[in-house]
Each structure stands twice: as C-alpha cells, then as structure tokens.
Amino acid sequence: MKRFLMAMGGLALVLIALYVALMDFTKAPARGLAEHPNAQWQGAADGGHYIEITRAEPPYYFVQVRYESGQLWDEGWLKYEGRDGETLSANEVLAFDGDGVIYLQLRKVLSADKSAAH
C-alpha cells in the first residue's frame, strides 16, 4: 500500500510539472484602435472600453470613451487637478460606469460644457 501511495504521489508531481510546463505565460497582445492610436484599452477578455483624452487644457480634459468596436460611447469635459501639477492620463482612469460617470480616485461626471465640469 505504501508503494502504491508513493507511486501515485510521484505521478501527481509529474502531471503537475507537465501542466505548469505547458501553460502559456505570455502576455496578451495590447489592444488598440487604428483610428484612435492614443485610446487605451481598459477591461478584460469579457469586455471593456477604450479611454482617450483628446484635448488637454489643464485643469480641464476632454475625455472620449469608446466601445470595443471603436464607436463613441460617451464624451465630455472633466476637471482634474492632480498632485504636484500632474496631468490626467488614461492610465489614471479606474472605471467608466456607462452613465457619464468616470472614476479616478474620486467620482467625476463628464460634462458637455467645459465650464460645467467639476
């Protein structure tokens, strides 16, 4: 019985090692839009969106959110005052909820009018 359990343990270790050796650890290719090369993908394999900052007039930024297809989902101005005068980048966007609300460190609402952005 002891030999049988040792053989099963050895076989399990060999199978685990084989499984790990055959796993694909390469990074998924970066997603992009040919028509909007500055748009950055945010999401996973099951869905997401593209974020692009098309105009920057600090502290105001015009942000466009696009579907996976590249079609415009939403756009608008927001006011962002970063620490130490840093500017807004698409990497700083945490999420977009689809109702014009974009999440940075704080909740921000996209506004069609720059003067109404906050």
Tab-separated table of C-alpha atoms in Angstrom:
chain	number	residue	atom	x	y	z
A	1	MET	CA	0.000	0.000	0.000
A	2	LYS	CA	2.855	2.354	0.852
A	3	ARG	CA	4.458	1.804	-2.580
A	4	PHE	CA	1.137	2.448	-4.287
A	5	LEU	CA	0.694	5.806	-2.491
A	6	MET	CA	4.295	6.805	-3.273
A	7	ALA	CA	3.758	5.930	-6.946
A	8	MET	CA	0.523	7.961	-7.042
A	9	GLY	CA	2.271	10.939	-5.381
A	10	GLY	CA	5.131	10.739	-7.877
A	11	LEU	CA	2.683	10.545	-10.769
A	12	ALA	CA	0.781	13.548	-9.415
A	13	LEU	CA	4.010	15.564	-9.198
A	14	VAL	CA	4.933	14.630	-12.773
A	15	LEU	CA	1.473	15.665	-14.025
A	16	ILE	CA	1.606	18.974	-12.159
A	17	ALA	CA	5.084	19.702	-13.538
A	18	LEU	CA	3.907	18.854	-17.060
A	19	TYR	CA	0.840	21.078	-16.676
A	20	VAL	CA	2.937	24.039	-15.491
A	21	ALA	CA	5.465	23.495	-18.296
A	22	LEU	CA	2.718	23.592	-20.926
A	23	MET	CA	0.934	26.677	-19.565
A	24	ASP	CA	1.122	29.827	-21.652
A	25	PHE	CA	2.515	32.663	-19.527
A	26	THR	CA	2.886	35.154	-22.382
A	27	LYS	CA	1.146	38.484	-22.072
A	28	ALA	CA	-1.921	39.082	-24.177
A	29	PRO	CA	-1.199	41.422	-27.082
A	30	ALA	CA	-2.012	45.066	-26.445
A	31	ARG	CA	-5.346	46.122	-27.847
A	32	GLY	CA	-5.616	49.253	-29.922
A	33	LEU	CA	-7.734	51.182	-32.382
A	34	ALA	CA	-6.145	52.157	-35.692
A	35	GLU	CA	-8.325	55.295	-35.974
A	36	HIS	CA	-7.564	56.320	-32.367
A	37	PRO	CA	-3.965	55.333	-31.617
A	38	ASN	CA	-3.938	57.178	-28.270
A	39	ALA	CA	-7.000	55.346	-26.942
A	40	GLN	CA	-6.101	52.922	-24.171
A	41	TRP	CA	-7.982	49.691	-23.506
A	42	GLN	CA	-9.444	49.124	-20.071
A	43	GLY	CA	-11.025	45.791	-19.405
A	44	ALA	CA	-10.505	42.088	-19.703
A	45	ALA	CA	-11.308	39.260	-22.084
A	46	ASP	CA	-15.014	39.504	-21.231
A	47	GLY	CA	-15.363	43.176	-22.183
A	48	GLY	CA	-14.258	46.706	-21.531
A	49	HIS	CA	-13.828	50.053	-23.234
A	50	TYR	CA	-11.248	52.461	-24.619
A	51	ILE	CA	-10.368	55.736	-22.903
A	52	GLU	CA	-8.839	58.622	-24.843
A	53	ILE	CA	-8.025	62.131	-23.686
A	54	THR	CA	-8.420	64.135	-26.871
A	55	ARG	CA	-7.937	67.666	-25.508
A	56	ALA	CA	-5.995	68.840	-22.511
A	57	GLU	CA	-6.408	72.360	-21.176
A	58	PRO	CA	-5.321	71.773	-17.568
A	59	PRO	CA	-7.154	71.523	-15.290
A	60	TYR	CA	-9.837	70.634	-17.902
A	61	TYR	CA	-9.657	67.499	-20.032
A	62	PHE	CA	-11.917	66.270	-22.830
A	63	VAL	CA	-12.337	62.504	-22.491
A	64	GLN	CA	-13.835	60.106	-25.021
A	65	VAL	CA	-14.989	56.611	-24.093
A	66	ARG	CA	-15.318	54.100	-26.941
A	67	TYR	CA	-16.804	50.647	-27.314
A	68	GLU	CA	-14.587	47.715	-28.320
A	69	SER	CA	-15.620	48.391	-31.928
A	70	GLY	CA	-14.235	51.934	-31.719
A	71	GLN	CA	-17.631	53.628	-31.834
A	72	LEU	CA	-18.084	56.566	-29.487
A	73	TRP	CA	-19.877	55.612	-26.262
A	74	ASP	CA	-19.655	58.890	-24.341
A	75	GLU	CA	-17.560	62.024	-24.199
A	76	GLY	CA	-17.248	65.156	-22.149
A	77	TRP	CA	-15.123	67.501	-20.113
A	78	LEU	CA	-13.893	66.894	-16.620
A	79	LYS	CA	-11.808	68.922	-14.246
A	80	TYR	CA	-8.744	67.202	-12.825
A	81	GLU	CA	-6.237	68.797	-10.512
A	82	GLY	CA	-3.503	66.249	-9.946
A	83	ARG	CA	-0.986	66.281	-7.154
A	84	ASP	CA	2.080	68.400	-7.848
A	85	GLY	CA	0.531	69.686	-11.079
A	86	GLU	CA	0.470	66.261	-12.782
A	87	THR	CA	-1.760	65.996	-15.811
A	88	LEU	CA	-4.519	63.466	-16.380
A	89	SER	CA	-3.652	60.365	-18.391
A	90	ALA	CA	-5.837	57.452	-19.466
A	91	ASN	CA	-3.870	55.240	-17.041
A	92	GLU	CA	-5.345	57.171	-14.121
A	93	VAL	CA	-8.919	56.296	-15.081
A	94	LEU	CA	-10.119	53.454	-12.879
A	95	ALA	CA	-13.508	52.796	-14.499
A	96	PHE	CA	-16.397	54.176	-16.537
A	97	ASP	CA	-19.914	53.211	-15.478
A	98	GLY	CA	-21.733	53.977	-18.733
A	99	ASP	CA	-23.888	56.793	-17.336
A	100	GLY	CA	-21.370	59.552	-17.917
A	101	VAL	CA	-19.588	58.834	-14.642
A	102	ILE	CA	-15.867	58.243	-14.776
A	103	TYR	CA	-13.891	57.099	-11.756
A	104	LEU	CA	-10.441	58.385	-10.983
A	105	GLN	CA	-9.550	58.487	-7.319
A	106	LEU	CA	-12.827	60.375	-6.946
A	107	ARG	CA	-16.068	60.075	-8.892
A	108	LYS	CA	-16.175	62.536	-11.809
A	109	VAL	CA	-19.053	63.258	-14.190
A	110	LEU	CA	-18.394	64.033	-17.840
A	111	SER	CA	-19.902	67.340	-18.906
A	112	ALA	CA	-20.721	68.509	-22.437
A	113	ASP	CA	-19.749	72.044	-21.395
A	114	LYS	CA	-16.251	72.766	-20.080
A	115	SER	CA	-17.458	75.496	-17.717
A	116	ALA	CA	-19.804	72.992	-16.010
A	117	ALA	CA	-17.066	70.397	-15.483
A	118	HIS	CA	-16.051	69.720	-11.908
